[in-house]
Short mmCIF file of C-alpha atoms in Angstrom, two decimals:
data_model
loop_
_atom_site.label_atom_id
_atom_site.label_comp_id
_atom_site.label_asym_id
_atom_site.label_seq_id
_atom_site.Cartn_x
_atom_site.Cartn_y
_atom_site.Cartn_z
CA MET A 1 186.22 26.44 28.65
CA ALA A 2 187.76 29.80 29.80
CA SER A 3 186.29 30.94 33.15
CA HIS A 4 184.95 34.21 32.99
CA THR A 5 186.54 36.81 35.90
CA PRO A 6 184.07 39.68 37.19
CA PRO A 7 185.54 43.13 36.83
CA SER A 8 187.43 43.93 39.84
CA SER A 9 185.42 46.53 40.99
CA THR A 10 181.96 43.86 42.24
CA TYR A 11 184.37 42.44 45.09
CA GLU A 12 184.75 45.85 45.99
CA GLU A 13 182.12 45.78 49.81
CA ALA A 14 180.54 48.56 51.02
CA PRO A 15 182.55 49.83 54.68
CA LEU A 16 180.43 47.65 57.02
CA ILE A 17 179.76 51.83 58.78
CA SER A 18 178.67 54.54 56.32
CA ASN A 19 179.41 57.81 56.80
CA ARG A 20 176.08 58.57 57.39
CA PHE A 21 175.09 56.00 59.95
CA ILE A 22 177.91 57.51 62.23
CA VAL A 23 176.25 60.88 61.55
CA ARG A 24 172.62 59.87 63.27
CA ALA A 25 174.16 57.77 66.02
CA THR A 26 176.19 60.84 67.03
CA ILE A 27 173.05 62.99 66.41
CA ALA A 28 171.16 60.37 68.42
CA VAL A 29 173.68 59.84 71.32
CA ALA A 30 173.30 63.82 71.41
CA VAL A 31 169.64 64.33 72.16
CA LEU A 32 169.90 61.22 74.25
CA ALA A 33 172.56 62.65 76.49
CA ALA A 34 170.63 65.93 75.93
CA VAL A 35 167.32 63.87 77.61
CA THR A 36 169.31 62.19 80.62
CA ILE A 37 170.43 65.85 81.69
CA GLY A 38 166.86 67.26 80.61
CA VAL A 39 165.41 64.57 82.82
CA ASN A 40 167.28 64.89 85.27
CA LEU A 41 166.96 68.34 85.73
CA ALA A 42 163.81 67.71 85.74
CA GLY A 43 163.81 65.10 88.17
CA ARG A 44 165.89 68.04 91.11
CA TRP A 45 162.74 69.80 90.11
CA ILE A 46 160.32 67.73 90.80
CA GLY A 47 161.92 66.22 93.89
CA GLN A 48 162.28 69.86 95.59
CA ARG A 49 158.43 70.26 94.78
CA LEU A 50 156.97 67.78 96.49
CA GLU A 51 159.81 67.80 99.52
CA LEU A 52 157.99 71.19 99.25
CA ALA A 53 154.30 69.19 99.27
CA GLY A 54 152.36 72.21 99.68
CA HIS A 55 154.56 74.09 103.08
CA THR A 56 155.45 77.19 102.85
CA THR A 57 158.02 79.42 104.94
CA SER A 58 155.80 81.97 105.53
CA THR A 59 154.49 83.71 108.16
CA GLU A 60 152.58 86.42 106.74
CA THR A 61 149.01 85.65 108.59
CA VAL A 62 145.66 85.56 107.07
CA ALA A 63 142.55 86.41 108.88
CA VAL A 64 139.47 83.47 108.84
CA ALA A 65 136.06 83.76 109.73
CA ILE A 66 134.85 80.45 110.78
CA GLY A 67 131.02 81.24 111.96
CA GLU A 68 131.15 83.47 114.68
CA ASP A 69 134.56 83.86 115.07
CA ALA A 70 137.93 84.97 113.42
CA LEU A 71 141.36 83.69 113.82
CA ARG A 72 144.31 85.25 113.05
CA LEU A 73 146.95 82.78 111.79
CA PRO A 74 150.87 82.44 110.19
CA GLU A 75 150.33 80.81 107.11
CA ASN A 76 152.90 77.75 107.63
CA THR A 77 150.87 76.98 110.19
CA ILE A 78 148.50 76.16 107.60
CA ARG A 79 148.44 73.14 106.12
CA PHE A 80 146.59 73.51 102.60
CA ALA A 81 147.98 76.46 100.14
CA ASN A 82 144.29 76.54 99.15
CA GLN A 83 143.50 77.75 103.04
CA ARG A 84 145.77 80.60 102.90
CA ARG A 85 143.55 82.98 101.94
CA ASN A 86 141.81 85.92 103.58
CA GLY A 87 137.59 85.35 105.11
CA PRO A 88 135.19 83.00 105.74
CA ALA A 89 135.75 79.42 105.56
CA GLU A 90 134.20 76.41 107.02
CA ARG A 91 137.55 75.15 108.32
CA LEU A 92 140.52 75.48 108.21
CA ASP A 93 143.64 73.02 108.86
CA LEU A 94 146.74 73.54 110.99
CA TYR A 95 149.50 71.74 111.73
CA LEU A 96 152.17 72.19 114.63
CA ALA A 97 155.59 71.48 115.53
CA TRP A 98 155.44 69.90 119.57
CA PRO A 99 156.58 71.36 121.68
CA ARG A 100 157.27 74.10 120.09
CA MET A 101 153.03 74.26 118.65
CA GLN A 102 155.45 76.58 115.69
CA GLY A 103 154.34 76.05 111.86
CA TYR A 104 156.54 74.81 108.95
CA SER A 105 159.69 76.01 108.42
CA GLU A 106 163.39 74.62 107.48
CA ASP A 107 164.87 74.09 109.83
CA ASP A 108 161.56 71.08 110.23
CA ARG A 109 161.97 70.50 107.17
CA SER A 110 162.34 66.86 107.62
CA LEU A 111 159.38 66.88 109.93
CA PHE A 112 156.73 67.70 108.38
CA SER A 113 158.52 65.85 105.46
CA ASP A 114 159.40 62.75 106.71
CA ILE A 115 156.80 60.82 107.85
CA SER A 116 158.83 58.43 110.13
CA GLN A 117 159.18 62.01 111.64
CA SER A 118 155.95 63.05 112.18
CA SER A 119 154.64 61.53 115.45
CA GLY A 120 156.29 65.62 116.33
CA LEU A 121 153.56 66.37 114.64
CA ILE A 122 150.03 67.64 116.13
CA PHE A 123 147.33 68.07 113.59
CA LEU A 124 144.61 70.27 114.18
CA GLN A 125 140.84 70.58 112.62
CA VAL A 126 139.08 74.43 113.63
CA THR A 127 134.89 74.23 112.86
CA GLU A 128 131.85 75.68 113.92
CA SER A 129 130.75 73.35 116.62
CA VAL A 130 127.98 71.26 114.73
CA MET A 131 127.51 69.70 118.73
CA SER A 132 126.49 71.43 121.70
CA ARG A 133 129.27 69.60 124.32
CA ASP A 134 132.71 68.56 123.33
CA MET A 135 134.81 65.77 123.82
CA SER A 136 134.68 66.25 127.48
CA GLY A 137 131.56 67.54 128.22
CA ARG A 138 130.29 63.90 125.84
CA LEU A 139 131.59 61.08 128.72
CA GLU A 140 129.10 61.42 130.88
CA PRO A 141 125.81 61.82 128.38
CA ILE A 142 126.75 59.21 125.66
CA TYR A 143 131.14 57.15 125.83
CA SER A 144 130.26 56.42 129.96
CA HIS A 145 126.77 54.57 127.96
CA LEU A 146 129.26 52.90 125.41
CA ILE A 147 132.42 51.38 128.21
CA GLU A 148 132.58 47.81 129.68
CA GLY A 149 134.72 45.81 131.49
CA PRO A 150 136.35 47.01 134.46
CA ALA A 151 138.39 50.25 133.80
CA GLY A 152 142.45 49.70 134.11
CA ASN A 153 145.46 51.79 134.51
CA ALA A 154 147.17 53.57 131.20
CA GLY A 155 149.70 55.32 132.96
CA HIS A 156 150.41 59.04 132.88
CA GLY A 157 148.00 59.43 135.17
CA LEU A 158 145.00 58.11 132.71
CA THR A 159 142.90 55.61 132.88
CA LEU A 160 141.93 53.18 130.18
CA HIS A 161 138.05 52.47 129.01
CA ARG A 162 137.12 49.56 126.29
CA LEU A 163 134.41 50.92 124.22
CA ARG A 164 131.66 47.99 123.18
CA ALA A 165 132.46 46.46 119.50
CA ASP A 166 129.52 47.29 118.45
CA ALA A 167 129.74 50.97 119.24
CA GLY A 168 131.37 51.90 116.06
CA TYR A 169 134.63 53.12 117.18
CA GLY A 170 136.34 50.32 115.52
CA GLY A 171 139.18 49.65 118.03
CA GLU A 172 139.33 52.62 119.70
CA VAL A 173 139.90 52.95 123.35
CA LEU A 174 138.78 55.99 125.68
CA LEU A 175 141.81 57.41 127.78
CA THR A 176 139.84 59.33 130.65
CA ALA A 177 142.11 61.58 133.63
CA ALA A 178 140.31 63.45 136.60
CA ARG A 179 141.39 67.84 136.21
CA PRO A 180 141.29 69.97 139.40
CA GLY A 181 137.91 72.58 138.95
CA MET A 182 137.17 71.28 135.47
CA GLU A 183 135.77 68.24 133.42
CA GLN A 184 138.02 65.38 133.20
CA TYR A 185 139.98 64.84 130.31
CA VAL A 186 139.33 62.57 127.74
CA VAL A 187 140.47 61.33 124.45
CA ARG A 188 140.62 58.13 122.11
CA CYS A 189 142.77 56.62 120.63
CA ILE A 190 143.80 53.11 118.58
CA LEU A 191 147.21 51.89 121.55
CA PRO A 192 150.06 50.54 118.95
CA SER A 193 150.77 46.97 119.86
CA ALA A 194 154.22 48.34 120.92
CA PRO A 195 155.25 52.16 121.43
CA ASP A 196 157.42 51.99 117.78
CA LYS A 197 154.14 51.41 115.77
CA ALA A 198 152.67 54.61 117.30
CA THR A 199 151.10 57.02 114.32
CA SER A 200 151.24 61.04 113.99
CA GLY A 201 147.28 60.75 114.35
CA ASP A 202 146.48 58.19 116.63
CA CYS A 203 144.89 59.88 119.80
CA GLN A 204 142.19 62.40 118.84
CA ARG A 205 139.92 64.60 121.20
CA ASP A 206 138.38 68.14 120.54
CA ILE A 207 137.98 71.31 122.39
CA GLY A 208 135.69 74.44 122.15
CA VAL A 209 137.23 77.32 121.70
CA GLY A 210 136.49 81.18 121.30
CA LYS A 211 132.23 81.71 121.29
CA ASP A 212 131.82 78.64 118.78
CA LEU A 213 134.86 76.97 117.76
CA SER A 214 135.32 73.07 117.63
CA VAL A 215 138.97 72.12 117.64
CA LEU A 216 139.33 68.53 117.24
CA TYR A 217 143.34 68.13 117.14
CA ARG A 218 145.18 64.76 116.21
CA PHE A 219 148.28 63.10 118.08
CA SER A 220 150.47 60.38 118.23
CA SER A 221 150.13 58.25 121.25
CA ALA A 222 153.70 58.34 121.70
CA HIS A 223 152.97 61.24 123.54
CA LEU A 224 150.54 60.58 125.49
CA ALA A 225 152.42 61.14 128.50
CA ASP A 226 151.82 65.20 127.69
CA TRP A 227 148.86 64.00 126.94
CA ASP A 228 147.71 67.58 129.92
CA HIS A 229 150.73 69.72 128.39
CA ILE A 230 149.65 69.42 125.21
CA ASP A 231 145.56 70.49 126.03
CA ALA A 232 147.20 72.85 127.14
CA ALA A 233 148.74 74.45 124.29
CA ILE A 234 146.02 73.60 122.27
CA MET A 235 143.25 75.84 124.28
CA THR A 236 146.42 77.89 124.15
CA PHE A 237 147.18 78.70 120.39
CA VAL A 238 144.19 78.83 119.39
CA THR A 239 142.74 81.21 122.07
CA ASP A 240 146.52 83.38 121.53
CA HIS A 241 145.44 83.80 117.71
CA LEU A 242 141.56 84.27 118.26
CA VAL A 243 140.20 88.23 116.69
CA VAL A 244 137.41 89.77 117.43
CA ARG A 245 135.27 89.91 113.85
CA ALA A 246 135.59 93.54 113.06
CA ALA A 247 139.76 92.86 113.00
CA ALA A 248 139.45 90.29 110.23
CA SER A 249 136.58 92.21 108.21
CA ASN A 250 139.18 94.35 107.78
CA ALA A 251 141.71 92.63 107.08
CA GLU A 252 139.87 90.47 104.76
CA THR A 253 138.54 94.25 103.29
CA THR A 254 141.99 95.14 102.93
CA GLY A 255 143.14 91.61 101.12
CA ASP A 256 140.71 92.43 98.67
CA THR A 257 141.58 95.94 97.50
CA ALA A 258 145.48 94.82 97.65
CA SER A 259 144.31 91.77 94.96
CA ASN A 260 141.44 94.50 93.31
CA ALA A 261 144.57 96.32 92.57
CA ALA A 262 147.07 94.06 91.48
CA LYS A 263 144.44 93.36 89.13
#
């Protein structure tokens, strides 16, 4: 029997990659490239925003009233954007580069943005006083009853006192220093096991300023050698930025007027 030979067209194979597939693949590659570029640009933008992280280089001043006191401060010294406004407030959070006692700037960007360098910052929290005594004033009536064991030499003119485990201070120690004609200097610290393990806020102290302000400030134990200079600088900084309430009220009114005019 004669074999049947199919038409030659039956054996013609379709191309492995069709023109339609090539077009679709080209479009997909183009879209992917566009997305990649977009992600890259967005990443850079987001990175820049994250690096700024709420900081501002603006030195425009804001007048803030806290209780019976008022402060006029550059915006770049105020940590949080929602606090950079004229008017009354319950508290202000500030940060300053030590020893220049200045707020955020491009020159100090890494100091404010890189946590590994943040030991060069001092953090302040300004509120209305809720206690009649600041930390120095609380030494005799409160802290002296919480101290146990012998005192030690902490260097830099400071004396170290250990606090009772049940005192609720979680491993903190009390450092004191005599000051001629003034109450003793008192600061609480969580001292690191090694100098290179110091954090940006392992020491804290509060002082009274103005009519009724409490200024709690935190700094790195790496700067304990400068304890007296830091304390004086904090007092000077806050005092220099105090204003009378009338001036603060005028600034608030001016700010409100300008805001209303812009609407």
